[in-house]
Short mmCIF file of C-alpha atoms in Angstrom, two decimals:
data_model
loop_
_atom_site.label_atom_id
_atom_site.label_comp_id
_atom_site.label_asym_id
_atom_site.label_seq_id
_atom_site.Cartn_x
_atom_site.Cartn_y
_atom_site.Cartn_z
CA MET A 37 0.05 -0.60 0.44
CA ARG A 38 0.87 3.19 -0.93
CA HIS A 39 1.55 6.47 2.10
CA PRO A 40 -0.40 10.02 2.15
CA PRO A 41 1.66 13.05 2.16
CA ARG A 42 3.86 13.42 5.32
CA SER A 43 2.01 15.99 6.54
CA VAL A 44 -1.08 14.63 5.95
CA LEU A 45 -0.06 11.97 8.70
CA LEU A 46 1.37 14.33 10.92
CA ALA A 47 -1.94 16.16 10.94
CA VAL A 48 -3.55 13.14 11.38
CA THR A 49 -1.23 11.15 14.09
CA GLY A 50 -0.96 14.82 16.00
CA ALA A 51 2.32 12.54 17.21
CA VAL A 52 5.53 11.46 16.88
CA ALA A 53 7.25 8.27 16.86
CA LEU A 54 8.35 6.80 18.75
CA VAL A 55 12.94 5.99 18.23
CA ALA A 56 13.61 2.57 20.03
CA ALA A 57 17.27 2.97 19.00
CA VAL A 58 18.83 0.70 21.49
CA ALA A 59 17.28 -1.75 23.63
CA VAL A 60 17.49 -1.22 27.36
CA PRO A 61 14.88 -2.69 29.74
CA VAL A 62 12.39 -0.45 31.51
CA VAL A 63 13.38 1.60 34.18
CA THR A 64 10.65 2.74 37.05
CA ALA A 65 9.84 4.45 39.32
CA GLN A 66 6.62 3.84 40.56
CA GLY A 67 4.56 3.12 44.10
CA ALA A 68 0.61 3.07 44.45
CA THR A 69 -0.72 6.07 47.35
CA PRO A 70 -4.22 6.87 48.01
CA ALA A 71 -4.34 9.44 45.24
CA CYS A 72 -2.44 8.16 41.91
CA THR A 73 0.02 6.02 41.03
CA VAL A 74 2.79 6.83 37.83
CA GLU A 75 5.11 4.46 35.88
CA TYR A 76 8.59 6.25 34.53
CA SER A 77 10.40 4.16 31.55
CA VAL A 78 13.14 4.97 29.27
CA THR A 79 12.59 2.62 26.99
CA GLY A 80 15.28 3.98 23.90
CA GLN A 81 18.43 5.50 25.00
CA TRP A 82 21.51 6.81 22.81
CA ASP A 83 24.37 8.69 22.88
CA GLY A 84 22.21 12.35 23.49
CA GLY A 85 18.54 11.72 23.40
CA PHE A 86 15.83 8.44 24.94
CA GLN A 87 12.83 7.60 24.43
CA GLY A 88 10.34 7.72 27.34
CA ALA A 89 6.88 6.86 28.48
CA VAL A 90 4.86 7.57 31.20
CA THR A 91 1.91 5.90 32.16
CA VAL A 92 -0.80 7.63 34.80
CA THR A 93 -3.24 5.28 36.50
CA ASN A 94 -6.12 7.50 38.65
CA ASN A 95 -6.49 5.24 42.20
CA ALA A 96 -8.89 8.85 43.26
CA ALA A 97 -12.19 10.57 42.15
CA PRO A 98 -12.54 10.35 38.34
CA VAL A 99 -11.06 13.02 36.33
CA SER A 100 -11.98 15.36 32.71
CA GLY A 101 -8.89 16.61 32.59
CA TRP A 102 -5.39 15.68 34.19
CA SER A 103 -1.37 17.03 33.79
CA LEU A 104 0.93 15.46 35.02
CA GLY A 105 4.59 16.85 36.81
CA PHE A 106 7.69 15.81 37.25
CA ASP A 107 11.93 16.98 37.59
CA PHE A 108 14.75 16.47 35.59
CA ALA A 109 17.39 16.45 37.87
CA GLY A 110 19.86 15.40 35.12
CA GLY A 111 19.56 18.11 33.29
CA GLN A 112 16.96 15.96 29.96
CA LYS A 113 15.03 17.83 27.75
CA VAL A 114 11.66 17.15 26.38
CA THR A 115 11.87 17.66 22.85
CA GLN A 116 8.52 16.71 21.57
CA GLY A 117 5.89 13.81 22.34
CA TRP A 118 2.65 12.12 21.71
CA ASN A 119 -0.85 11.45 23.76
CA ALA A 120 -0.43 14.69 25.61
CA LYS A 121 0.73 18.36 25.29
CA TRP A 122 4.19 18.02 27.28
CA SER A 123 5.91 21.82 27.42
CA GLN A 124 9.21 22.04 30.09
CA SER A 125 10.06 25.48 31.66
CA GLY A 126 13.80 24.63 33.64
CA THR A 127 13.45 21.36 35.38
CA THR A 128 9.95 20.90 35.89
CA VAL A 129 7.96 19.06 32.89
CA THR A 130 4.70 19.10 32.15
CA ALA A 131 2.35 16.30 30.08
CA THR A 132 -1.66 17.07 29.60
CA ASN A 133 -4.39 15.98 28.28
CA GLU A 134 -5.31 16.07 24.63
CA SER A 135 -9.15 16.54 23.63
CA TRP A 136 -9.26 13.38 23.39
CA ASN A 137 -7.60 11.08 26.20
CA GLY A 138 -9.35 14.01 29.91
CA SER A 139 -11.61 11.94 31.47
CA LEU A 140 -9.83 9.51 33.60
CA ALA A 141 -12.46 6.96 35.62
CA THR A 142 -11.23 5.73 38.92
CA GLY A 143 -9.04 2.53 38.44
CA ALA A 144 -8.32 4.00 35.36
CA SER A 145 -4.79 4.42 33.35
CA VAL A 146 -3.87 6.55 30.72
CA SER A 147 0.04 6.62 28.77
CA ALA A 148 1.73 8.71 26.50
CA GLY A 149 5.24 9.90 25.56
CA PHE A 150 7.75 11.16 25.00
CA ILE A 151 11.43 12.01 23.27
CA ALA A 152 14.29 14.24 25.26
CA SER A 153 17.38 15.11 24.38
CA TRP A 154 20.55 14.37 27.47
CA SER A 155 23.58 14.42 28.87
CA GLY A 156 25.90 13.09 31.40
CA SER A 157 23.77 11.11 33.47
CA ASN A 158 19.65 10.23 33.11
CA ALA A 159 17.91 9.85 36.66
CA VAL A 160 14.92 8.81 36.59
CA PRO A 161 12.29 11.30 38.00
CA THR A 162 11.18 10.56 41.51
CA ALA A 163 8.40 12.79 42.31
CA PHE A 164 5.24 13.13 40.32
CA GLN A 165 2.13 15.10 40.32
CA LEU A 166 -0.60 14.66 38.90
CA ASN A 167 -3.19 17.84 38.26
CA GLY A 168 -0.77 19.48 41.76
CA ILE A 169 -1.66 15.92 44.51
CA THR A 170 1.26 14.23 45.01
CA CYS A 171 1.69 10.15 43.48
CA ASN A 172 3.49 7.28 44.78
CA ALA A 173 4.15 8.54 47.95
CA GLY A 174 6.94 6.93 49.94
CA ALA A 175 8.18 5.42 46.88
CA GLU A 176 11.29 4.83 45.93
CA PRO A 177 12.97 4.54 42.08
CA ASP A 178 14.43 0.76 40.96
CA PRO A 179 17.52 1.37 40.78
CA THR A 180 17.65 -1.18 37.16
CA ASP A 181 20.23 0.65 35.40
CA PRO A 182 18.65 1.35 32.53
CA THR A 183 22.42 0.79 30.52
CA ASP A 184 22.58 -2.66 31.16
CA PRO A 185 20.55 -4.41 27.68
CA THR A 186 17.89 -7.37 28.46
CA ASP A 187 18.02 -9.93 26.21
CA PRO A 188 14.97 -10.11 23.72
CA PRO A 189 12.63 -13.67 24.61
CA GLU A 190 14.35 -16.74 24.06
CA PRO A 191 12.93 -18.21 19.90
CA GLY A 192 10.10 -20.85 19.62
CA ASP A 193 9.52 -21.18 23.79
CA GLY A 194 6.40 -22.35 23.07
CA SER A 195 4.35 -19.50 22.81
CA VAL A 196 4.41 -19.50 18.86
CA PRO A 197 4.43 -21.57 16.74
CA ALA A 198 7.50 -22.41 14.00
CA LEU A 199 5.63 -22.64 11.33
CA HIS A 200 6.86 -24.29 7.53
CA VAL A 201 5.22 -25.19 4.55
CA ALA A 202 2.84 -28.48 4.13
CA GLY A 203 0.87 -28.83 0.99
CA ASN A 204 -0.87 -25.69 0.63
CA LYS A 205 -0.98 -25.18 4.29
CA LEU A 206 1.04 -23.70 6.80
CA VAL A 207 1.16 -25.80 9.68
CA ASP A 208 3.09 -25.56 13.11
CA ALA A 209 5.46 -28.75 14.72
CA ASP A 210 2.71 -30.96 15.06
CA GLY A 211 1.52 -30.74 11.33
CA THR A 212 -1.84 -28.53 13.17
CA THR A 213 -2.85 -25.93 10.37
CA ARG A 214 -2.25 -22.39 11.19
CA ARG A 215 -3.60 -19.45 9.50
CA LEU A 216 -2.24 -16.36 9.60
CA LEU A 217 -4.82 -13.14 11.07
CA GLY A 218 -3.84 -9.79 11.53
CA VAL A 219 -2.79 -6.30 11.20
CA ASN A 220 -0.11 -4.12 9.76
CA ARG A 221 2.26 -1.90 11.60
CA SER A 222 3.57 1.13 9.11
CA GLY A 223 6.11 2.91 10.12
CA GLY A 224 9.55 0.81 9.33
CA GLU A 225 9.66 2.05 6.16
CA PHE A 226 9.71 5.46 6.06
CA MET A 227 10.16 7.58 9.30
CA CYS A 228 13.91 6.31 9.29
CA VAL A 229 14.91 7.12 5.86
CA GLN A 230 12.57 10.62 5.87
CA GLY A 231 14.87 11.99 9.07
CA TYR A 232 11.54 11.71 12.58
CA GLY A 233 12.11 8.44 14.20
CA ILE A 234 11.77 4.42 13.62
CA TRP A 235 7.70 3.73 14.46
CA ASP A 236 5.11 6.06 13.78
CA GLY A 237 3.47 6.38 16.84
CA PRO A 238 3.70 3.73 19.91
CA VAL A 239 5.40 0.01 19.63
CA ASP A 240 5.63 -0.99 23.74
CA ASP A 241 3.94 -3.31 25.38
CA ALA A 242 0.30 -2.12 25.80
CA ALA A 243 0.14 -0.75 22.17
CA ILE A 244 1.73 -3.96 20.56
CA GLY A 245 -0.67 -5.81 23.92
CA ALA A 246 -3.88 -4.15 22.24
CA ILE A 247 -3.47 -4.97 18.82
CA ALA A 248 -3.29 -8.81 20.47
CA ASP A 249 -6.70 -8.37 22.33
CA TRP A 250 -8.11 -7.85 18.88
CA ASN A 251 -7.68 -11.92 18.57
CA ALA A 252 -4.97 -10.72 15.91
CA ASN A 253 -2.04 -13.79 16.02
CA THR A 254 0.30 -11.77 13.19
CA VAL A 255 1.68 -8.35 13.07
CA ARG A 256 3.12 -7.81 9.64
CA ILE A 257 6.35 -5.85 10.75
CA PRO A 258 6.77 -2.84 7.30
CA LEU A 259 11.39 -2.48 6.84
CA ASN A 260 13.53 -0.28 5.03
CA GLU A 261 16.93 -1.20 3.78
CA GLU A 262 18.72 2.14 3.79
CA CYS A 263 17.17 2.44 8.04
CA TRP A 264 18.51 -1.59 8.27
CA LEU A 265 22.09 -1.23 6.66
CA GLY A 266 22.88 2.44 7.52
CA LEU A 267 23.87 3.84 4.78
CA SER A 268 25.16 6.62 4.87
CA ASN A 269 21.75 9.24 4.31
CA ILE A 270 20.32 8.01 7.47
CA LYS A 271 20.99 9.62 10.07
CA PRO A 272 22.12 7.57 13.07
CA GLU A 273 19.95 7.69 15.80
CA TYR A 274 17.74 6.14 12.73
CA GLY A 275 19.30 3.63 11.01
CA GLY A 276 22.22 0.68 11.05
CA THR A 277 21.80 -1.03 14.83
CA ASN A 278 20.09 1.23 16.13
CA TYR A 279 17.31 0.41 13.86
CA VAL A 280 18.38 -3.34 13.92
CA ASN A 281 17.93 -3.57 17.42
CA ALA A 282 14.16 -1.66 17.40
CA VAL A 283 13.01 -4.46 14.42
CA LYS A 284 14.85 -7.23 16.84
CA ASP A 285 12.60 -5.33 20.42
CA LEU A 286 10.12 -4.95 18.18
CA VAL A 287 9.55 -8.73 17.37
CA GLY A 288 9.91 -9.73 21.14
CA ARG A 289 6.94 -7.60 21.84
CA VAL A 290 4.99 -9.69 19.23
CA LYS A 291 6.14 -12.91 20.24
CA ALA A 292 5.86 -12.09 24.08
CA HIS A 293 1.42 -11.43 22.72
CA GLY A 294 1.75 -15.08 21.71
CA MET A 295 1.83 -13.13 17.60
CA THR A 296 3.68 -14.40 14.73
CA PRO A 297 6.35 -11.31 13.13
CA MET A 298 6.20 -11.38 9.51
CA LEU A 299 9.01 -9.13 8.41
CA GLU A 300 9.01 -6.87 5.54
CA LEU A 301 10.98 -5.30 3.05
CA HIS A 302 8.48 -1.69 2.25
CA TRP A 303 11.29 1.02 0.64
CA SER A 304 13.69 -0.13 -1.47
CA TRP A 305 16.68 2.05 -3.09
CA GLY A 306 16.52 2.23 -6.76
CA GLN A 307 15.58 5.38 -9.84
CA TYR A 308 12.87 4.65 -11.70
CA THR A 309 10.38 7.97 -13.27
CA GLY A 310 8.60 5.71 -14.98
CA ASN A 311 4.51 4.90 -15.87
CA SER A 312 3.07 4.75 -11.54
CA ALA A 313 6.46 6.51 -10.69
CA GLY A 314 6.22 6.86 -6.66
CA CYS A 315 8.61 9.13 -6.13
CA SER A 316 12.08 10.47 -8.51
CA ASP A 317 14.73 9.68 -5.40
CA VAL A 318 17.35 7.08 -5.50
CA HIS A 319 17.14 6.66 -1.97
CA ALA A 320 15.05 3.99 -0.41
CA THR A 321 11.30 7.17 0.06
CA CYS A 322 8.61 4.93 -2.31
CA GLN A 323 7.83 2.01 -3.07
CA LYS A 324 9.81 0.89 -6.26
CA PRO A 325 8.36 -1.36 -8.78
CA MET A 326 11.67 -4.47 -8.22
CA PRO A 327 14.37 -4.83 -5.79
CA ASN A 328 17.72 -3.75 -6.79
CA MET A 329 20.97 -5.83 -6.51
CA GLN A 330 23.02 -3.04 -5.21
CA TYR A 331 21.78 -3.49 -1.59
CA THR A 332 18.43 -6.42 -1.26
CA PRO A 333 20.39 -9.52 -1.68
CA ALA A 334 22.36 -7.29 1.14
CA PHE A 335 19.52 -7.01 3.35
CA TRP A 336 18.08 -9.61 3.70
CA THR A 337 21.61 -11.77 3.93
CA SER A 338 21.30 -9.54 7.42
CA VAL A 339 17.77 -10.06 8.21
CA ALA A 340 18.23 -13.69 8.28
CA ASN A 341 21.05 -13.62 9.67
CA THR A 342 19.67 -11.87 12.78
CA PHE A 343 16.34 -14.51 12.85
CA LYS A 344 17.54 -17.14 11.45
CA ASP A 345 18.31 -18.97 15.00
CA ASP A 346 14.01 -17.83 15.54
CA PRO A 347 11.73 -20.43 13.02
CA THR A 348 8.62 -18.06 14.10
CA VAL A 349 9.56 -15.35 12.05
CA VAL A 350 8.37 -15.41 9.11
CA PHE A 351 9.25 -13.18 6.03
CA ASP A 352 7.95 -11.71 3.49
CA LEU A 353 10.56 -10.83 0.54
CA PHE A 354 8.92 -7.51 -1.76
CA ASN A 355 5.84 -5.22 -0.52
CA GLU A 356 4.25 -5.06 -3.89
CA PRO A 357 6.34 -5.48 -6.78
CA TYR A 358 4.72 -3.73 -10.10
CA PRO A 359 7.21 -4.06 -12.98
CA ASP A 360 4.10 -4.55 -15.55
CA ARG A 361 4.18 -1.36 -14.94
CA ALA A 362 6.94 -0.84 -16.76
CA THR A 363 7.46 -3.72 -19.52
CA SER A 364 5.94 -4.00 -22.03
CA THR A 365 4.58 -7.10 -22.12
CA THR A 366 3.01 -9.27 -19.20
CA THR A 367 6.04 -11.99 -19.42
CA GLN A 368 8.60 -9.31 -19.57
CA ALA A 369 7.54 -8.53 -16.28
CA TRP A 370 7.14 -12.00 -14.81
CA GLN A 371 11.06 -12.45 -16.24
CA CYS A 372 11.71 -9.73 -13.97
CA TRP A 373 10.23 -10.65 -11.60
CA ARG A 374 11.86 -13.99 -10.73
CA ASP A 375 15.43 -13.83 -12.78
CA GLY A 376 15.60 -9.59 -12.10
CA GLY A 377 18.69 -8.51 -14.69
CA THR A 378 18.49 -5.76 -16.86
CA CYS A 379 14.38 -5.31 -17.53
CA PRO A 380 12.75 -3.06 -19.81
CA GLY A 381 11.60 -0.09 -18.11
CA ILE A 382 13.39 -0.25 -15.19
CA GLY A 383 16.94 1.94 -14.53
CA TYR A 384 18.57 0.10 -11.54
CA GLU A 385 20.17 -3.91 -12.17
CA VAL A 386 16.99 -5.98 -10.54
CA ALA A 387 17.02 -7.65 -8.03
CA GLY A 388 14.19 -10.67 -9.04
CA MET A 389 13.00 -12.77 -6.27
CA GLN A 390 15.22 -15.65 -6.64
CA ASP A 391 18.04 -13.82 -5.72
CA LEU A 392 16.20 -13.08 -2.12
CA VAL A 393 15.11 -16.76 -1.81
CA ASP A 394 19.06 -17.62 -2.66
CA ALA A 395 19.73 -14.36 -0.38
CA VAL A 396 17.96 -15.96 2.66
CA ARG A 397 18.85 -19.83 2.18
CA ASP A 398 22.51 -19.09 1.65
CA THR A 399 22.86 -18.00 5.06
CA GLY A 400 21.05 -21.24 6.52
CA ALA A 401 17.73 -19.72 7.11
CA GLY A 402 14.87 -21.64 6.53
CA ASN A 403 12.65 -19.43 7.76
CA PRO A 404 8.64 -19.60 5.76
CA ILE A 405 9.52 -16.84 2.63
CA LEU A 406 6.81 -15.68 1.46
CA LEU A 407 6.30 -14.04 -2.86
CA GLY A 408 3.58 -11.22 -3.91
CA GLY A 409 3.18 -11.05 -7.73
CA LEU A 410 2.77 -8.03 -9.90
CA ALA A 411 0.66 -5.58 -10.08
CA TYR A 412 1.15 -4.29 -6.36
CA SER A 413 0.94 -8.21 -5.65
CA ASN A 414 -3.04 -7.95 -7.13
CA ASP A 415 -2.15 -10.51 -9.85
CA LEU A 416 -0.82 -13.84 -9.18
CA SER A 417 -2.30 -15.30 -12.01
CA GLN A 418 1.36 -16.84 -13.06
CA TRP A 419 3.08 -17.05 -9.68
CA LEU A 420 2.81 -20.85 -9.69
CA THR A 421 5.12 -20.79 -13.83
CA TYR A 422 7.83 -18.18 -12.53
CA ARG A 423 8.07 -18.92 -8.56
CA PRO A 424 11.87 -19.50 -7.93
CA THR A 425 13.26 -23.20 -6.72
CA ASP A 426 13.52 -23.15 -2.28
CA PRO A 427 15.80 -25.89 -1.64
CA ALA A 428 13.60 -26.08 1.52
CA GLY A 429 10.49 -25.90 0.35
CA ASN A 430 8.95 -22.92 2.19
CA LEU A 431 7.51 -20.81 -0.15
CA ALA A 432 4.17 -19.23 0.15
CA ALA A 433 1.81 -16.51 -1.74
CA ALA A 434 1.67 -13.70 -1.37
CA TRP A 435 -1.40 -11.19 -2.12
CA HIS A 436 -2.85 -6.91 -1.67
CA VAL A 437 -6.57 -6.36 -2.54
CA TYR A 438 -7.82 -3.07 -2.18
CA ASN A 439 -11.74 -2.86 -3.18
CA PHE A 440 -10.09 -0.39 -6.10
CA ASN A 441 -7.67 -3.33 -7.44
CA THR A 442 -8.47 -4.42 -11.21
CA CYS A 443 -8.85 -7.93 -9.18
CA ALA A 444 -11.36 -7.50 -6.47
CA ASN A 445 -13.69 -9.76 -6.55
CA GLU A 446 -15.22 -13.23 -6.53
CA SER A 447 -14.86 -14.12 -10.10
CA CYS A 448 -11.07 -12.97 -10.10
CA TRP A 449 -10.79 -14.52 -7.23
CA ASN A 450 -11.82 -17.80 -8.31
CA SER A 451 -10.23 -17.86 -11.26
CA THR A 452 -6.42 -16.87 -10.71
CA LEU A 453 -6.42 -17.04 -6.61
CA ALA A 454 -7.66 -21.02 -5.84
CA PRO A 455 -5.81 -22.33 -8.60
CA VAL A 456 -3.01 -20.91 -6.00
CA ALA A 457 -4.06 -21.62 -3.05
CA ASP A 458 -5.13 -25.78 -4.48
CA ARG A 459 -0.20 -25.73 -4.65
CA VAL A 460 0.97 -23.22 -2.21
CA PRO A 461 -0.33 -21.62 1.12
CA LEU A 462 -1.90 -17.76 0.64
CA VAL A 463 -0.97 -14.82 2.44
CA ALA A 464 -3.45 -12.01 1.32
CA GLY A 465 -0.99 -10.15 3.22
CA GLU A 466 -2.58 -6.44 2.88
CA ILE A 467 -6.33 -5.99 2.96
CA GLY A 468 -8.40 -3.02 2.97
CA GLU A 469 -10.73 -1.01 1.54
CA ASN A 470 -10.41 3.18 1.54
CA THR A 471 -15.00 4.12 1.86
CA CYS A 472 -14.14 4.23 5.85
CA SER A 473 -16.56 0.95 5.51
CA HIS A 474 -15.34 -2.88 5.52
CA SER A 475 -18.28 -3.94 3.79
CA PHE A 476 -15.07 -5.23 0.81
CA VAL A 477 -13.71 -6.51 3.73
CA ASP A 478 -16.18 -8.19 5.09
CA ARG A 479 -16.19 -10.20 1.36
CA VAL A 480 -12.70 -10.89 1.16
CA MET A 481 -13.08 -12.60 4.28
CA LYS A 482 -15.50 -14.69 3.53
CA TRP A 483 -13.72 -15.67 0.87
CA PHE A 484 -10.70 -16.73 2.34
CA ASP A 485 -12.49 -18.07 5.62
CA ASP A 486 -14.51 -20.36 2.93
CA ARG A 487 -10.91 -22.15 2.18
CA ASP A 488 -8.63 -22.06 5.96
CA LEU A 489 -6.39 -19.26 4.09
CA SER A 490 -4.50 -16.34 6.00
CA TYR A 491 -5.13 -12.42 5.96
CA LEU A 492 -3.99 -9.02 7.47
CA GLY A 493 -5.80 -5.96 8.14
CA TRP A 494 -3.54 -2.64 6.30
CA THR A 495 -3.03 -0.55 9.03
CA TRP A 496 -2.93 0.13 12.34
CA ASN A 497 -2.08 3.64 12.21
CA THR A 498 -3.73 6.57 13.50
CA TRP A 499 -3.67 7.96 9.67
CA ASP A 500 -7.20 8.85 7.88
CA CYS A 501 -9.00 5.72 7.11
CA SER A 502 -10.04 6.45 3.96
CA SER A 503 -6.46 7.96 2.65
CA GLY A 504 -5.14 5.64 4.78
CA PRO A 505 -6.29 3.35 4.70
CA ALA A 506 -6.23 2.52 8.85
CA LEU A 507 -7.81 0.51 10.98
CA ILE A 508 -7.45 2.20 14.42
CA SER A 509 -8.23 6.11 15.73
CA GLY A 510 -5.97 5.24 18.92
CA TYR A 511 -3.48 2.96 19.51
CA ASP A 512 -5.19 2.16 22.45
CA GLY A 513 -7.23 -0.42 19.57
CA THR A 514 -10.15 2.19 19.54
CA PRO A 515 -11.38 1.28 15.66
CA THR A 516 -12.48 3.36 12.80
CA SER A 517 -15.03 2.89 11.01
CA TYR A 518 -13.20 0.63 8.99
CA GLY A 519 -11.57 -1.20 11.47
CA ILE A 520 -14.93 -2.19 12.60
CA GLY A 521 -15.09 -5.17 10.77
CA LEU A 522 -11.70 -6.45 10.84
CA ARG A 523 -11.56 -6.60 15.24
CA ASP A 524 -15.31 -8.22 14.79
CA HIS A 525 -14.85 -10.85 12.53
CA LEU A 526 -10.96 -11.90 13.81
CA ARG A 527 -13.43 -11.75 17.19
CA ALA A 528 -16.30 -14.04 16.29
CA LEU A 529 -13.10 -16.58 14.98
CA ASP A 530 -12.48 -19.49 16.77
#
């Protein structure tokens, strides 16, 4: 799916992305009082900056508006934040409610996050006031050292299945068929290259728990190859090791909530100015028609090496190929898709799907691999004919559909999708509609349910439901009128 302009996203979200840079443990100062409880967390830290969060619980009478105050003792300065109006005067930081999260019933909680600078020390605040009333009376700060990294959950811990292909199904170690049902969590593909952060909105434990609360079992995570590889055009705090650690952190949180992480390459390098070009930039600032030999095999070699010992992670090798918009014939497009090289209409050397499969398997990674077809992954008509060779025998077909696509009706699905689904697992990695309703995705889900197939909604971001389209209006899982369809449907499944 293409993204609305950045200016639209900022206007809609009213929030700046979380920067989960270097993996650090949560550091808390918390304690109960008759009035309120505050948990303060350092969720990411790097040279000169850090990401923090606060969770406020009201233990007293309900309030219709709130203001949280605390003091920094180490010279920290708040630079931006989300889910509250943040300000700082001297050492005193104040966070006041937004219009939509001001009401706090007795026992209710609200979370907000921020980015701040620091130097010398990053001491945890020890005193908090909610509407002028002291919280955490008598509590001592947690002495945990925020620079002591914790390890992510061990792979194969039993809570998330290790999947493999068996015939036309994805199955777990016991041979039980598993469907991938869930959402896309966009942000990792564009925030870093635009210089705003790594994620678009919160990806902390509460935010990922809200996804699981919809009865989702899979989260698809779009990535950017330049940010992962830490190329020179990417701000260091958002690229290379910081980016990789942020992705590893998010994978760990997705798994901690019992969901399958799916990593996919969304934005990549290569200049393309032909038909349906998303941008004229050579850098990974938009979708390109095909992956490139310059960086994409190296990207997948690195990703595969990072996760090859974790069989619960699924790889989706390239978001939405569209070489058919550049080439003059369908045959040329499918040949380009599989074999890469010099493709008509594309000015850079293309990495074909076989190149990417080889890059993953050459690392020894046996993780399941998804491959989308032509026409932004909406055309699978010759997927079986041109599918690459996989020595692990662990390939599945990826398909995307929106109400405005060409193959957007049951007749097309029956003629082009059903034959593929008879041979290999079929995963609809993106389903959605720009109507701010859910009648179209209801039809898609029914067709896939009837055949025991997988699907994931686009997208778990607080964008406008027509320009996104977005499933949620708040990261607590509040659905849009479009998202209600997916949420209620997932919750109704066994």
